[in-house]
mmCIF file of C-alpha atoms and ligand atoms in Angstrom:
data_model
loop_
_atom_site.group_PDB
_atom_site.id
_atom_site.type_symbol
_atom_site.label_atom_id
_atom_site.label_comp_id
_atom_site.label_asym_id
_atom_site.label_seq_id
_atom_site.Cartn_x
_atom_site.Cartn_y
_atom_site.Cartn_z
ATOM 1 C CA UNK A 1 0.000 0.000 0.000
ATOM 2 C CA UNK A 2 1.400 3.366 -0.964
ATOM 3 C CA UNK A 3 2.291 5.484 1.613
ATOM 4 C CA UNK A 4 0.415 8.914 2.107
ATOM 5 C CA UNK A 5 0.216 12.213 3.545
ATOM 6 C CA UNK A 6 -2.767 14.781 3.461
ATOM 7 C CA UNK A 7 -2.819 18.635 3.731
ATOM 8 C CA UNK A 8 -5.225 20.404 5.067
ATOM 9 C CA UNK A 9 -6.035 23.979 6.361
ATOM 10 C CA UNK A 10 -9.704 23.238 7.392
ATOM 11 C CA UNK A 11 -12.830 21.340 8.162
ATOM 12 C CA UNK A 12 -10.921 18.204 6.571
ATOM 13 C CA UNK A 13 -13.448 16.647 4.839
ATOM 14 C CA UNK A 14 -12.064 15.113 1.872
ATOM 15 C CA UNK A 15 -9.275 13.627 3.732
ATOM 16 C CA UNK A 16 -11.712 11.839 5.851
ATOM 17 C CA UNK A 17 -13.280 10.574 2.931
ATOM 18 C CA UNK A 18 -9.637 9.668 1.971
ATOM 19 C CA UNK A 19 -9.191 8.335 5.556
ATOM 20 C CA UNK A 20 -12.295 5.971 4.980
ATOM 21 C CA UNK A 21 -11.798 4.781 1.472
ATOM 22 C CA UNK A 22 -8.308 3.688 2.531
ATOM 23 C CA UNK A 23 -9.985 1.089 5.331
ATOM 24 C CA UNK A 24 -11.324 -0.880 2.612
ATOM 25 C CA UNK A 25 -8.981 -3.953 2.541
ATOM 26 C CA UNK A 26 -8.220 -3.995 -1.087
ATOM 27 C CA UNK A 27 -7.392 0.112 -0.864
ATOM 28 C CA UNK A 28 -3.925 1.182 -2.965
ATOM 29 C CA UNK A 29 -2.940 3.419 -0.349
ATOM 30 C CA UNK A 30 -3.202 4.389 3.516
ATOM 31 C CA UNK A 31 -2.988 7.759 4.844
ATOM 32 C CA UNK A 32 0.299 7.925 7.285
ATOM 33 C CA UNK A 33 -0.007 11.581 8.460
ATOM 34 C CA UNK A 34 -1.843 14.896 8.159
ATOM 35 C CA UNK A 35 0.109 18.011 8.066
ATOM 36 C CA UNK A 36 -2.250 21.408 8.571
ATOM 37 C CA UNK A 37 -0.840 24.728 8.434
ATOM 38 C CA UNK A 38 -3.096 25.986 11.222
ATOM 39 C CA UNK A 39 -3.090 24.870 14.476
ATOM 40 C CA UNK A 40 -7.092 24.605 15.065
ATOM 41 C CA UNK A 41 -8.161 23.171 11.824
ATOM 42 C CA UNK A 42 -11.022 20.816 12.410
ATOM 43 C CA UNK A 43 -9.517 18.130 10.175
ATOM 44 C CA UNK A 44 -6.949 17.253 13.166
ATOM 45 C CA UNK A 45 -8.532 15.763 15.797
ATOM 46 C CA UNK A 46 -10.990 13.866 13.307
ATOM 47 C CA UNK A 47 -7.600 12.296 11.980
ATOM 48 C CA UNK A 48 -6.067 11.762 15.872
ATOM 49 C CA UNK A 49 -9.555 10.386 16.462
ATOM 50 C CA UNK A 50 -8.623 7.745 13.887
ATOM 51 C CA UNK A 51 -5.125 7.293 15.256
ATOM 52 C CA UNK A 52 -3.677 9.022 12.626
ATOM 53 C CA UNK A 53 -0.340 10.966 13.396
ATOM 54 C CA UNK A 54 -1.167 15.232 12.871
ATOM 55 C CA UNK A 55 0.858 17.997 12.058
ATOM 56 C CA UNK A 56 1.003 21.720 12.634
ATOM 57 C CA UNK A 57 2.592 24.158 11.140
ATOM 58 C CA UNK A 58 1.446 27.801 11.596
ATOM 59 C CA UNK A 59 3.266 30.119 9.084
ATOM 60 C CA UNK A 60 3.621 32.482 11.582
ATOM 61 C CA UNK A 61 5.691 30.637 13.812
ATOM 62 C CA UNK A 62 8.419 30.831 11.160
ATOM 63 C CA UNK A 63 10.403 33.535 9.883
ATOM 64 C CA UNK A 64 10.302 32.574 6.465
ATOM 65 C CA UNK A 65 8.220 31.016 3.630
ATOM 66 C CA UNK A 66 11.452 28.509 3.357
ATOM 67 C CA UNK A 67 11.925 27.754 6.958
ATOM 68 C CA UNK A 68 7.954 26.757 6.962
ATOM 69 C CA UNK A 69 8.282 24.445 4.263
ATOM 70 C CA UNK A 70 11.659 23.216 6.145
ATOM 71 C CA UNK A 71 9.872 22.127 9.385
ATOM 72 C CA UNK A 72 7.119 20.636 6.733
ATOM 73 C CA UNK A 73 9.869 18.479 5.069
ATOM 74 C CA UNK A 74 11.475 17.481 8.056
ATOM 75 C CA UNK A 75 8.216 15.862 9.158
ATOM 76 C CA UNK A 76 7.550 14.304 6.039
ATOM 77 C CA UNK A 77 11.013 12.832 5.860
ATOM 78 C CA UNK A 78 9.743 11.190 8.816
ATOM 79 C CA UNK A 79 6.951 9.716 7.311
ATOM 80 C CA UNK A 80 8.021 9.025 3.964
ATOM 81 C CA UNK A 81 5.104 9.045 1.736
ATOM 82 C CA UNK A 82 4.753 8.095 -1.783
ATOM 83 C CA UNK A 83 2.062 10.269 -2.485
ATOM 84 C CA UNK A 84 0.914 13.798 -0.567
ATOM 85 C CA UNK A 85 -2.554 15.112 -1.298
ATOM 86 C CA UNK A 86 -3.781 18.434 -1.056
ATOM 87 C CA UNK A 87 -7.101 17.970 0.513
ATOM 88 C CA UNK A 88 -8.447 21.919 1.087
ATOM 89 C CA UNK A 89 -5.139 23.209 1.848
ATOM 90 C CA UNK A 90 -4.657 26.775 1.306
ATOM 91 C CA UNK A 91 -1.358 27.748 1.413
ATOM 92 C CA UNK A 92 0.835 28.347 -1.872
ATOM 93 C CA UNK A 93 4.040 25.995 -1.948
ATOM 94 C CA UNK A 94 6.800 27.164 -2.968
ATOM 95 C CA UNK A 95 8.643 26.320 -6.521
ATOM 96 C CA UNK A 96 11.045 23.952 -4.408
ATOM 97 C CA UNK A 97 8.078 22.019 -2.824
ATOM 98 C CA UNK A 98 6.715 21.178 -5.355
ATOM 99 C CA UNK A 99 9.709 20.674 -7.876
ATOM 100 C CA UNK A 100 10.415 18.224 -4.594
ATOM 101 C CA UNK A 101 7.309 15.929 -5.540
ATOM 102 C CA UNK A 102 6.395 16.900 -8.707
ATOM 103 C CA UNK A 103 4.326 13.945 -9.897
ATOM 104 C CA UNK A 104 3.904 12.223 -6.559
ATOM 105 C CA UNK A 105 1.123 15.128 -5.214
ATOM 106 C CA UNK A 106 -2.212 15.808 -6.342
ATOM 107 C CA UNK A 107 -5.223 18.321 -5.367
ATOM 108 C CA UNK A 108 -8.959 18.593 -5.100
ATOM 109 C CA UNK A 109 -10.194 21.947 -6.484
ATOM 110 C CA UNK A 110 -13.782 22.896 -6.242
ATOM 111 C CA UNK A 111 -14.429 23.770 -9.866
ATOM 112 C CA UNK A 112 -14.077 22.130 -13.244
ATOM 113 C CA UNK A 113 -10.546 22.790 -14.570
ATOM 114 C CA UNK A 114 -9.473 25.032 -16.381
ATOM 115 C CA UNK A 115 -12.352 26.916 -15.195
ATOM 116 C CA UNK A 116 -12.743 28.925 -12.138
ATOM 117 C CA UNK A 117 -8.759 28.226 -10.398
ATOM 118 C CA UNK A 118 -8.137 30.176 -7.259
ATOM 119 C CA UNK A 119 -10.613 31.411 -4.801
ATOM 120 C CA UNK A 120 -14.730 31.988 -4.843
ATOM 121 C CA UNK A 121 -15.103 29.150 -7.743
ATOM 122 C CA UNK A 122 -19.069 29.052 -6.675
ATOM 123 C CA UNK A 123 -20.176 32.661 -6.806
ATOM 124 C CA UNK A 124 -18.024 32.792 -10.078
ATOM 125 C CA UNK A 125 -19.539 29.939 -11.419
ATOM 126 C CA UNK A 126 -23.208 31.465 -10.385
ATOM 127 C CA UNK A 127 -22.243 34.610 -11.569
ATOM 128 C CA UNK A 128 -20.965 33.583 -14.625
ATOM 129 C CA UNK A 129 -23.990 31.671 -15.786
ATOM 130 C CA UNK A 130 -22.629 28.219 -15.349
ATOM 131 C CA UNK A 131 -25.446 25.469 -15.266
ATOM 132 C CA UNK A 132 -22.925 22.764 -14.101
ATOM 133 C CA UNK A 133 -20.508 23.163 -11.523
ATOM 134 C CA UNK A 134 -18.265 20.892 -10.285
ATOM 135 C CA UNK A 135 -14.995 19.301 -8.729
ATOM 136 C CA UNK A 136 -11.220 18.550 -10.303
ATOM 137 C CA UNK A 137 -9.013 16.115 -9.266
ATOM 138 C CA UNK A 138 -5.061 17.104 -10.547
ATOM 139 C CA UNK A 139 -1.720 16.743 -10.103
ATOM 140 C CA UNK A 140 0.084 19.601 -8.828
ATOM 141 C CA UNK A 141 2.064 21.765 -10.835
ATOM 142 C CA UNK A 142 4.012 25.011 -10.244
ATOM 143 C CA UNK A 143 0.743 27.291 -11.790
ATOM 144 C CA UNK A 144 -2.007 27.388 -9.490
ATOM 145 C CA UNK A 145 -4.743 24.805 -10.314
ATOM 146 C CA UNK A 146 -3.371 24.057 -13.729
ATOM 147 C CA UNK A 147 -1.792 20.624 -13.471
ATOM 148 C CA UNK A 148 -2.861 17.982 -15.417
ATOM 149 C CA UNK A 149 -6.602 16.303 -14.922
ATOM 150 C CA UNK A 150 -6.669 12.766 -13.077
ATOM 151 C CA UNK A 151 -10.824 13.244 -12.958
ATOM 152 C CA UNK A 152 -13.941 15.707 -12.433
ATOM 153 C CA UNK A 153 -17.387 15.308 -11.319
ATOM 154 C CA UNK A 154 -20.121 17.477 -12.395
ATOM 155 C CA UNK A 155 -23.406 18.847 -10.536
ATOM 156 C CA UNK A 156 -25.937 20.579 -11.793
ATOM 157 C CA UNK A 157 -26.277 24.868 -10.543
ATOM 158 C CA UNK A 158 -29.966 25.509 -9.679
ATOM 159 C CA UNK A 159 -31.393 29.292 -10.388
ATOM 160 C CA UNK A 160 -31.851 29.081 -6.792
ATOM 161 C CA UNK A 161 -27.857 28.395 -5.898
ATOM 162 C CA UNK A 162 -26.298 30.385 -3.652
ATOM 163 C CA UNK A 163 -21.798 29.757 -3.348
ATOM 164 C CA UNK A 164 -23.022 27.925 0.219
ATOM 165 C CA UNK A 165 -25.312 25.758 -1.141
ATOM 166 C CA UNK A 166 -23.772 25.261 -4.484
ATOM 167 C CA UNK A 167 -20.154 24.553 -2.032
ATOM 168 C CA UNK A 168 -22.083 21.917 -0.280
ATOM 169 C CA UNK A 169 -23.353 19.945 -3.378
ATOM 170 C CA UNK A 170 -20.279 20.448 -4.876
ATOM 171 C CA UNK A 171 -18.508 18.939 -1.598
ATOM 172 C CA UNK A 172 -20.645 15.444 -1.744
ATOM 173 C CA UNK A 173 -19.173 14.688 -5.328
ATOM 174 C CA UNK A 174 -15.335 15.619 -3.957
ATOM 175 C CA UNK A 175 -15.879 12.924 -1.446
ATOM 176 C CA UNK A 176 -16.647 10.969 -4.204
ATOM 177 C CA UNK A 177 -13.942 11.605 -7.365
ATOM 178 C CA UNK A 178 -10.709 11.957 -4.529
ATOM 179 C CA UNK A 179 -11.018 8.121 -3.555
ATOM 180 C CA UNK A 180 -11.191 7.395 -6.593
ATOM 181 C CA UNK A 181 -8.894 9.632 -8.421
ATOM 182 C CA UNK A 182 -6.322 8.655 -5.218
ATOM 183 C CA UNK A 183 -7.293 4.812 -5.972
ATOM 184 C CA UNK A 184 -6.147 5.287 -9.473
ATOM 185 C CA UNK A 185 -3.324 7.382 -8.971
ATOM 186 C CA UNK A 186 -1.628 4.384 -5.877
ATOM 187 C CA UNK A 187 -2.535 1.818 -8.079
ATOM 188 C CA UNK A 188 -0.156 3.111 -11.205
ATOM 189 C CA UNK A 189 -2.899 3.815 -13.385
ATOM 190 C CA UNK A 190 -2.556 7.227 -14.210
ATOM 191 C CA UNK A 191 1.029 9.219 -13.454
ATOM 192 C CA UNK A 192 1.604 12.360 -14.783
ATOM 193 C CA UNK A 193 4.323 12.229 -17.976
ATOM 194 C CA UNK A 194 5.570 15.075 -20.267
ATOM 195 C CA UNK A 195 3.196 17.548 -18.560
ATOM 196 C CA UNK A 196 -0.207 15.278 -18.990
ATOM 197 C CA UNK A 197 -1.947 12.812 -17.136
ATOM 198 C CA UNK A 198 -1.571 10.022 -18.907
ATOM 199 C CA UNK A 199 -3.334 6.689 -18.276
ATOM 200 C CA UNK A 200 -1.838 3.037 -18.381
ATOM 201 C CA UNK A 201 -5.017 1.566 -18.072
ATOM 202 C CA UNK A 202 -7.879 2.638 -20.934
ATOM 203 C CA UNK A 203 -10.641 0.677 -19.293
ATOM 204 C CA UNK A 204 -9.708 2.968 -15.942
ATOM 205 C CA UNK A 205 -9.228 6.300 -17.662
ATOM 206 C CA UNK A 206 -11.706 8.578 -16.117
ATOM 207 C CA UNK A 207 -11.818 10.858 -19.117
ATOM 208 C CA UNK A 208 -12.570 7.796 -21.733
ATOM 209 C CA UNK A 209 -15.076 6.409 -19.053
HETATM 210 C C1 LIG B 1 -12.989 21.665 -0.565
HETATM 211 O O1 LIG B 1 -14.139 22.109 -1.243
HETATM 212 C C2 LIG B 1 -11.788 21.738 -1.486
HETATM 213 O O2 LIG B 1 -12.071 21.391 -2.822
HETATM 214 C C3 LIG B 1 -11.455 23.187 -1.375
HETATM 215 O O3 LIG B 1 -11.588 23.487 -0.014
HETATM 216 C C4 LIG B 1 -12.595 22.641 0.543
HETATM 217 C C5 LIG B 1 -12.017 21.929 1.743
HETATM 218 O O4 LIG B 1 -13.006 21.242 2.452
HETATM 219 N N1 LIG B 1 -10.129 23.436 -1.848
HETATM 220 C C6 LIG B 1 -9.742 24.598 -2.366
HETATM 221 O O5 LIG B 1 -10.489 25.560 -2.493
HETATM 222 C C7 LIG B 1 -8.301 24.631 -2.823
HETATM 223 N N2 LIG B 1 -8.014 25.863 -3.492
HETATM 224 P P1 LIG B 1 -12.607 20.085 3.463
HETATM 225 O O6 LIG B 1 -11.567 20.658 4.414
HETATM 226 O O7 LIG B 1 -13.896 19.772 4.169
HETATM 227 O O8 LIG B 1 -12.069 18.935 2.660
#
């Protein structure tokens, strides 16, 4: 089973949907640690409930961007993971970070790819018009929410949608595609080559699903 570490910054939701895919016995991958970069997210005693090892590391306590990341490798060196997934973390890693595990980390963004990176996806997927909405699965790359596409999930947006309630539909189909997409990803399936997500396995490729 591939070794793994989650990031969070809040309520932790996806990684507990991470946490309970991986108790299934014929699971790719368990989850080894959860690193947060604040000290109070919810996501960390729902993981020390499950006897998970947690992780904090508040950006303030450091006096630089690199001497963050520093404590952050330090503890991963202790856990050695295979794979680390971004799981509503939202903190910006550095060039070095992620040049450090390019092709071994991946991220759940609450939008469909290429559409809508960075912040307030819902209200500017409402505002824009958008009758689906959805939820991206990809590995990370040094641009911000552009790596390549393991999988999406689509809902529909109601005329009635505000960003909460659109958020919270979105939300049920994360908990959904990051199991999967993380199933995929442990079990060789899909890696990321020459800047695409490229599947070894046509009968699992989400896109030719
Ligand atoms: C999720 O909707 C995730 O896609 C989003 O934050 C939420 C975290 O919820 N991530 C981002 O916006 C990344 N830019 P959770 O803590 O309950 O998993």
């Amino acid at each position: 089973r591939k070794r793994v570490v989650v990031f969070i910054s809040g309520g932790g939701s996806n990684m507990m949907a991470l946490v309970a895919a991986a108790k299934a016995g014929d699971f790719p991958a368990e989850i080894v640690g959860v690193i947060s970069d604040k000290a109070d997210a919810g996501g960390l005693a729902k993981a020390a409930a499950q006897g998970i090892p947690t992780f904090a590391f508040v950006r303030k306590d450091f006096a630089s961007k690199e001497a963050h990341e520093e404590a952050i490798f330090a503890a991963l060196d202790q856990l050695s993971p295979d794979i680390l997934c971004l799981a509503g973390y939202m903190r910006l890693l550095s060039g070095t970070f992620i040049q450090r595990y390019e092709g071994r980390m991946i991220n759940i963004h609450p939008s469909l790819l290429p559409l809508f990176p960075g912040l307030h996806t819902h209200q500017r997927a409402i505002d824009a018009g958008m009758r689906i909405a959805g939820c991206t699965v990809h590995f990370v790359t040094e641009g911000m929410d552009e790596g390549p596409v393991i999988g999406q999930a689509a809902v529909p947006v109601l005329s009635s949608d505000t960003a909460d309630c659109l958020a919270a539909r979105v939300l049920t189909v994360e908990h959904q595609l990051y199991p999967q997409a993380l199933r995929l990803f442990a079990q060789g399936k899909v890696k990321m080559e020459g800047g695409k997500a490229v599947s070894t396995d046509a009968a699992a490729a989400p896109a030719e699903r």
